[in-house]
Coordinates of C-alpha atoms and ligand atoms in Angstrom, one line a residue:
M1 CA 111.3 76.2 134.0
R2 CA 112.6 79.6 132.1
R3 CA 112.6 82.6 134.1
V4 CA 111.2 86.3 132.3
A5 CA 112.2 89.8 133.2
L6 CA 109.4 91.6 131.8
L7 CA 110.2 94.9 131.0
G8 CA 107.5 97.3 130.3
A9 CA 105.0 95.1 132.0
T10 CA 102.1 97.4 132.0
G11 CA 101.9 98.5 128.1
S12 CA 100.4 96.8 125.8
I13 CA 103.1 93.9 124.9
G14 CA 103.9 93.7 128.5
R15 CA 100.2 92.8 129.5
Q16 CA 99.8 90.0 126.7
A17 CA 103.4 88.4 127.7
I18 CA 101.8 88.2 131.4
E19 CA 99.1 86.1 130.1
I20 CA 101.2 84.0 127.6
V21 CA 103.6 83.3 130.9
D22 CA 100.4 83.3 133.2
A23 CA 99.4 80.0 130.6
H24 CA 103.0 78.2 130.7
P25 CA 103.9 76.7 133.6
E26 CA 107.3 76.3 132.0
L27 CA 107.6 80.3 132.3
E28 CA 107.7 82.2 135.6
L29 CA 108.3 85.8 136.1
C30 CA 111.5 86.7 137.8
A31 CA 111.2 90.4 137.3
V32 CA 108.7 93.0 136.3
A33 CA 109.2 96.7 135.4
S34 CA 107.2 99.8 134.6
G35 CA 108.6 103.5 133.8
S36 CA 105.9 105.4 136.0
S37 CA 102.7 103.0 136.4
S38 CA 102.1 101.2 139.2
L39 CA 102.8 97.5 139.1
D40 CA 100.3 96.1 141.7
G41 CA 98.5 93.1 140.8
V42 CA 101.4 91.9 139.4
E43 CA 103.7 89.0 140.9
A44 CA 107.1 88.7 140.5
P45 CA 110.2 88.4 142.7
F46 CA 111.5 91.8 141.7
K47 CA 109.6 94.7 140.9
Q48 CA 110.8 98.0 140.0
V49 CA 108.8 101.5 138.7
G50 CA 111.2 103.8 137.2
G51 CA 115.0 103.6 138.2
D52 CA 118.1 101.6 136.5
L53 CA 116.6 98.5 134.6
T54 CA 120.2 97.0 134.3
R55 CA 119.9 97.1 138.6
L56 CA 117.1 95.0 138.6
L57 CA 118.4 92.4 135.5
D58 CA 121.5 91.8 137.6
E59 CA 119.5 91.1 140.7
A60 CA 116.7 89.2 139.0
E61 CA 119.2 87.0 137.1
P62 CA 116.8 86.1 134.0
D63 CA 117.0 83.2 131.2
V64 CA 115.2 86.0 128.9
V65 CA 114.7 89.4 129.1
L66 CA 111.4 90.4 127.2
N67 CA 112.1 94.1 126.2
A68 CA 108.4 95.7 126.1
V69 CA 109.7 99.1 127.3
V70 CA 108.8 101.8 124.6
G71 CA 111.5 104.2 122.9
F72 CA 115.6 104.8 123.8
A73 CA 114.6 103.9 127.5
G74 CA 115.6 100.5 126.5
I75 CA 118.4 100.5 125.2
H76 CA 120.9 99.5 128.3
A77 CA 118.8 96.5 129.2
T78 CA 118.9 95.5 125.3
I79 CA 122.7 95.6 125.7
W80 CA 123.0 94.1 129.0
A81 CA 121.1 91.0 127.9
L82 CA 123.3 90.7 124.3
E83 CA 126.3 91.0 126.4
R84 CA 125.8 88.7 129.1
G85 CA 124.6 85.8 126.7
V86 CA 121.0 86.3 127.7
D87 CA 118.3 85.4 125.2
L88 CA 116.8 89.0 124.8
A89 CA 113.1 88.8 123.2
L90 CA 113.0 92.3 121.7
A91 CA 109.7 94.1 121.3
N92 CA 111.5 97.7 122.0
K93 CA 112.9 97.9 118.5
E94 CA 113.9 101.6 118.9
S95 CA 116.7 100.2 121.1
L96 CA 118.0 97.9 118.0
V97 CA 117.5 100.6 115.5
A98 CA 119.8 103.3 117.8
A99 CA 122.7 100.9 118.9
G100 CA 122.6 98.8 115.4
E101 CA 126.2 97.8 115.0
L102 CA 126.7 98.6 118.6
A103 CA 124.2 95.9 119.5
V104 CA 125.3 93.3 116.5
A105 CA 128.4 93.6 118.2
A106 CA 127.7 92.9 121.6
G107 CA 125.6 90.1 120.6
A108 CA 128.7 88.2 119.2
H109 CA 130.8 89.0 121.7
G110 CA 128.6 87.9 124.6
G111 CA 126.2 85.5 122.9
G112 CA 123.2 86.7 123.9
R113 CA 120.5 85.9 120.9
M114 CA 117.8 88.1 119.9
L115 CA 114.4 86.6 119.3
P116 CA 112.2 89.4 117.1
V117 CA 108.7 89.7 118.8
D118 CA 107.8 92.5 116.2
S119 CA 105.4 90.5 114.3
E120 CA 106.8 91.5 110.8
H121 CA 110.6 90.0 112.0
S122 CA 109.2 87.2 113.9
A123 CA 107.2 86.0 110.6
I124 CA 110.6 86.6 108.7
Y125 CA 112.8 84.9 111.1
Q126 CA 110.1 82.0 111.2
C127 CA 110.3 82.4 107.1
L128 CA 114.1 81.8 107.5
E129 CA 114.5 79.2 110.0
G130 CA 118.3 79.4 109.9
R131 CA 118.9 79.5 106.4
S132 CA 121.7 81.7 105.2
V133 CA 121.5 85.0 104.0
E134 CA 123.1 83.9 100.7
Q135 CA 119.8 82.1 99.6
V136 CA 117.8 85.1 99.9
H137 CA 116.7 87.4 97.3
S138 CA 115.1 89.8 99.9
L139 CA 113.1 90.5 102.7
V140 CA 109.4 92.1 102.4
L141 CA 108.2 94.2 105.6
T142 CA 104.5 94.3 104.9
A143 CA 102.2 97.4 106.4
S144 CA 98.8 97.8 107.1
G145 CA 99.2 101.1 105.9
G146 CA 97.6 103.0 109.2
P147 CA 94.4 105.1 109.9
F148 CA 95.3 107.3 106.6
R149 CA 96.2 105.0 104.2
G150 CA 95.3 106.3 100.8
R151 CA 95.0 110.2 102.1
T152 CA 96.8 112.8 100.1
R153 CA 98.9 115.2 102.4
D154 CA 96.1 117.6 102.2
E155 CA 93.6 115.6 103.9
L156 CA 96.6 114.9 106.6
R157 CA 97.2 118.7 107.3
D158 CA 94.5 118.8 110.3
V159 CA 94.3 115.4 111.5
T160 CA 94.1 115.1 115.3
P161 CA 95.9 112.4 117.8
E162 CA 92.1 111.0 118.2
Q163 CA 91.8 110.5 114.5
A164 CA 95.7 109.1 114.3
L165 CA 95.4 106.6 117.5
A166 CA 92.7 104.8 116.1
H167 CA 94.7 102.0 114.1
P168 CA 92.8 99.8 111.8
T169 CA 94.1 96.1 113.2
W170 CA 96.3 96.4 115.6
H171 CA 96.0 97.8 119.2
M172 CA 99.2 99.3 120.6
G173 CA 100.8 101.7 123.0
S174 CA 100.0 105.4 121.5
K175 CA 103.7 105.9 120.4
I176 CA 103.7 103.3 118.3
T177 CA 100.4 103.9 117.1
I178 CA 101.4 107.0 115.7
D179 CA 104.4 105.7 114.3
S180 CA 102.0 103.1 112.2
A181 CA 100.2 106.2 111.0
T182 CA 103.1 108.1 109.5
L183 CA 104.8 104.9 108.3
A184 CA 107.9 105.7 111.0
N185 CA 107.0 102.1 112.3
K186 CA 107.9 100.7 109.0
G187 CA 111.0 102.5 108.7
L188 CA 112.1 101.6 112.3
E189 CA 111.4 97.9 111.0
L190 CA 113.5 98.5 108.1
I191 CA 116.3 99.3 110.1
E192 CA 115.4 96.5 112.8
A193 CA 115.3 94.1 110.1
H194 CA 119.0 95.3 108.5
F195 CA 120.6 94.6 112.0
L196 CA 118.9 91.5 112.9
F197 CA 119.1 89.7 109.9
G198 CA 122.2 91.0 108.7
I199 CA 120.8 91.9 105.7
P200 CA 121.7 95.2 103.1
Y201 CA 118.9 97.3 103.1
E202 CA 118.1 97.1 99.1
Q203 CA 117.3 93.6 100.0
V204 CA 114.6 95.1 102.0
E205 CA 111.6 95.7 100.5
V206 CA 108.0 97.0 101.9
V207 CA 104.5 96.2 100.9
V208 CA 101.2 97.4 102.2
Q209 CA 98.5 94.5 102.9
P210 CA 95.9 96.3 104.6
T211 CA 94.2 93.6 106.8
S212 CA 98.0 92.6 108.6
I213 CA 97.2 89.0 107.8
V214 CA 100.4 88.1 106.0
H215 CA 102.9 89.3 108.7
S216 CA 106.2 89.4 106.3
L217 CA 107.4 87.3 104.0
V218 CA 111.1 86.4 102.1
R219 CA 111.8 86.0 98.3
F220 CA 114.3 83.3 97.9
R221 CA 116.8 83.2 95.3
D222 CA 115.1 80.1 93.5
G223 CA 112.4 82.4 93.0
A224 CA 110.1 80.5 96.0
V225 CA 108.5 83.3 98.3
L226 CA 107.7 82.4 101.9
A227 CA 104.9 84.0 103.4
H228 CA 103.5 84.1 107.4
L229 CA 99.9 84.0 108.1
G230 CA 98.1 84.7 110.9
Y231 CA 95.4 86.9 112.7
P232 CA 97.1 90.3 113.8
D233 CA 97.8 89.2 117.3
M234 CA 100.8 89.9 119.3
R235 CA 100.7 86.9 121.4
V236 CA 101.6 84.9 119.1
P237 CA 105.1 86.8 118.2
I238 CA 105.2 86.8 122.1
S239 CA 104.6 83.4 122.9
Y240 CA 106.7 82.3 120.2
A241 CA 109.8 84.3 121.3
L242 CA 109.3 83.2 124.8
T243 CA 109.0 79.3 124.1
Y244 CA 111.3 79.0 121.3
P245 CA 111.8 76.8 119.7
T246 CA 108.9 74.5 120.9
R247 CA 106.4 76.8 119.7
A248 CA 103.8 76.0 122.3
A249 CA 99.8 76.3 121.9
T250 CA 97.7 79.6 121.9
P251 CA 94.3 80.1 122.6
L252 CA 94.0 81.6 118.9
A253 CA 90.9 80.4 116.7
P254 CA 92.7 78.9 113.6
L255 CA 92.7 81.4 110.8
D256 CA 89.6 81.3 108.3
L257 CA 91.2 81.0 104.8
A258 CA 88.0 81.0 103.0
S259 CA 87.4 84.2 105.1
L260 CA 89.8 86.3 103.2
T261 CA 90.5 87.9 100.5
L262 CA 94.8 89.4 100.3
E263 CA 95.4 92.9 98.6
F264 CA 99.1 94.1 98.1
H265 CA 99.7 98.0 97.6
A266 CA 103.1 99.8 96.9
P267 CA 103.9 102.1 99.6
D268 CA 102.9 105.9 99.3
L269 CA 106.4 107.1 99.8
E270 CA 105.2 110.6 98.9
T271 CA 102.4 111.1 101.7
F272 CA 104.5 109.3 104.4
P273 CA 108.2 110.8 103.8
M274 CA 109.2 108.7 107.1
L275 CA 109.7 105.3 105.4
A276 CA 111.9 107.0 102.9
L277 CA 113.8 108.5 105.8
A278 CA 114.5 105.6 107.7
R279 CA 116.2 104.6 104.8
E280 CA 118.2 107.4 104.2
A281 CA 119.6 107.2 107.7
G282 CA 120.0 103.4 107.6
E283 CA 122.3 103.8 104.5
K284 CA 123.9 106.0 106.0
G285 CA 124.7 104.4 108.8
G286 CA 126.8 105.4 112.0
T287 CA 124.3 107.1 114.5
Y288 CA 121.9 108.6 112.1
P289 CA 119.1 105.9 112.9
C290 CA 119.7 106.6 116.3
A291 CA 119.0 110.4 115.6
Y292 CA 116.1 109.3 113.4
N293 CA 114.6 107.3 116.2
A294 CA 115.6 110.2 119.0
A295 CA 114.0 113.2 117.1
N296 CA 111.3 110.7 116.1
E297 CA 110.0 110.2 119.9
V298 CA 110.4 113.9 120.3
A299 CA 108.5 114.9 117.2
V300 CA 105.7 112.0 118.2
A301 CA 105.4 113.5 121.9
A302 CA 104.7 116.9 120.5
F303 CA 102.0 115.6 118.4
L304 CA 100.2 113.7 121.4
E305 CA 100.4 116.4 123.6
G306 CA 98.9 118.9 120.6
R307 CA 102.0 121.0 119.8
L308 CA 103.4 119.7 116.4
A309 CA 100.8 119.1 113.3
F310 CA 101.2 115.4 111.9
L311 CA 102.7 116.4 108.6
D312 CA 105.7 118.3 110.8
I313 CA 106.5 115.2 112.3
A314 CA 108.6 114.4 109.1
E315 CA 109.6 117.9 109.1
V316 CA 111.2 117.8 112.4
V317 CA 112.8 114.3 111.5
A318 CA 114.2 115.5 108.5
D319 CA 115.7 118.9 109.7
A320 CA 117.3 116.9 112.9
L321 CA 118.8 114.3 110.0
G322 CA 120.6 117.2 108.3
R323 CA 121.8 118.6 111.5
V324 CA 123.3 115.9 113.3
D325 CA 127.0 115.1 112.8
G326 CA 125.8 111.3 112.7
S327 CA 129.4 109.8 113.1
P328 CA 129.8 106.2 114.5
A329 CA 129.2 105.4 118.5
R330 CA 131.8 103.7 119.7
D331 CA 130.1 103.3 123.0
V332 CA 126.8 103.2 124.7
D333 CA 127.7 106.6 126.1
E334 CA 128.5 108.1 123.0
L335 CA 124.9 106.5 121.8
V336 CA 123.1 108.4 124.6
E337 CA 125.2 111.7 123.5
A338 CA 124.0 111.0 119.9
D339 CA 120.5 110.7 121.2
A340 CA 120.2 113.4 123.3
A341 CA 122.4 115.9 120.4
S342 CA 119.0 115.0 118.1
R343 CA 116.5 115.7 120.7
A344 CA 118.1 118.8 121.2
L345 CA 118.0 119.7 117.7
A346 CA 114.5 118.2 117.5
D347 CA 113.2 120.3 120.5
E348 CA 114.9 123.8 118.5
R349 CA 112.9 123.0 115.5
L350 CA 109.5 122.6 118.0
A351 CA 110.1 126.1 119.5
V352 CA 110.2 127.5 115.7
A353 CA 107.5 125.3 114.2
Ligands
NAD1 P1 103.1 100.9 125.9 O1 102.9 102.4 125.9 O2 101.9 100.5 125.5 O3 103.8 100.4 126.8 C1 105.4 100.7 127.2 C2 105.8 100.1 128.6 O4 107.0 100.6 128.8 C3 104.9 100.0 130.0 O5 104.9 99.3 130.5 C4 106.2 101.9 130.7 O6 105.7 101.7 132.2 C5 107.2 101.3 130.0 N1 108.4 102.1 130.2 C6 108.2 103.4 129.7 N2 109.5 103.9 130.0 C7 110.0 103.3 131.1 C8 111.5 103.5 131.4 N3 112.4 104.3 131.2 N4 111.5 102.0 133.0 C9 110.8 100.7 132.4 N5 109.5 100.9 131.8 C10 109.2 102.2 130.8 O7 103.9 100.2 124.6 P2 103.7 98.9 123.6 O8 102.7 99.2 122.6 O9 103.4 97.9 124.7 O10 104.7 99.2 122.8 C11 106.2 98.6 123.4 C12 107.5 98.2 122.2 O11 107.1 97.4 122.1 C13 107.8 99.9 121.7 O12 109.3 99.5 121.3 C14 106.5 99.3 120.5 O13 107.7 99.4 119.4 C15 106.9 97.9 120.6 N6 106.1 96.9 119.7 C16 104.7 97.1 120.2 C17 103.9 96.2 119.7 C18 102.3 96.5 120.0 O14 101.4 95.9 119.7 N7 102.3 97.2 121.1 C19 103.7 95.5 117.9 C20 105.6 95.5 118.2 C21 106.1 96.4 118.7
MG2 MG1 105.6 95.4 113.8

């Protein structure tokens, strides 16, 4: 029996995770948490709406933490699992992006293992299957390109939250859906890949694959390229992480290969500056990735509330990155300070936008 603590149980990932747990008698929920939405109808010995997630985890003693909280709010739960040698099924990419080296060090010291739930990283994890990074030429993250693929900056000036929320291939929470429209999601995933797989940024590529059938690829030094294909359905990577390494069955239909045409395009870095900004923040290191994430969270919330234009999301983030100090955090408290500092700069910029 694997005891699963599901954080963010009412969200898009959370609800699909409950479906996976219900389908497998060897999985049970020992704790569920949400930010503010009701957990009525979800059965678990420990339930918590809001509040300190690490106290819940202390009480519940899970075998695996599925962190499906959205945003930096998931940080303490991520570190909790890594430090205690508890498996971390990680959907909450923002916590790994923000914590970076601190998270890697917590895992190395405490023994917690990261099992990616993000579909691209799950794909790469499976293509790598424990092979050493020396054999890898590069990792190739695929992006759908989001709802605005192919548009010019002029055509993005007046887009509304409703238009940005209409993702072509995935149905997800609103924050990650906006991140997909700006390509900030791929930016966060680039940094996530760097820390998950311990690979330099120059060895992580991004390619647009509009139908989201190719979940990602790994190029090896001998010229071979391994790809991971499947329908865009998060139940697969959730199930893979929760039942690792046994790859339990899911109810998905087999991939209909004869119906597929696979296209790949280079991403449009000029129209979607959030991707290049992430690479820059990642390469600078320290708390720059944390600042990138924090300013983006503020800007996305403002866009969703109609207080910021779509193109100004990147302006707010670039402005914050230009003004933060970016020095490395020695502990989680300093990380929380770096997050708050970047949020304050983003708020300042919003006030004049
Ligand atoms: P969502 O908005 O649908 O759900 C977020 C969940 O987090 C909700 O249950 C909410 O109550 C909870 N939450 C928010 N703040 C919290 C707090 N302070 N404490 C406890 N719970 C809190 O978001 P989502 O789409 O499910 O995404 C969750 C995470 O998974 C994000 O980091 C996202 O980037 C990542 N992810 C999602 C998908 C997807 O298909 N939805 C794919 C890959 C990665
Ligand atoms: Mg993803």
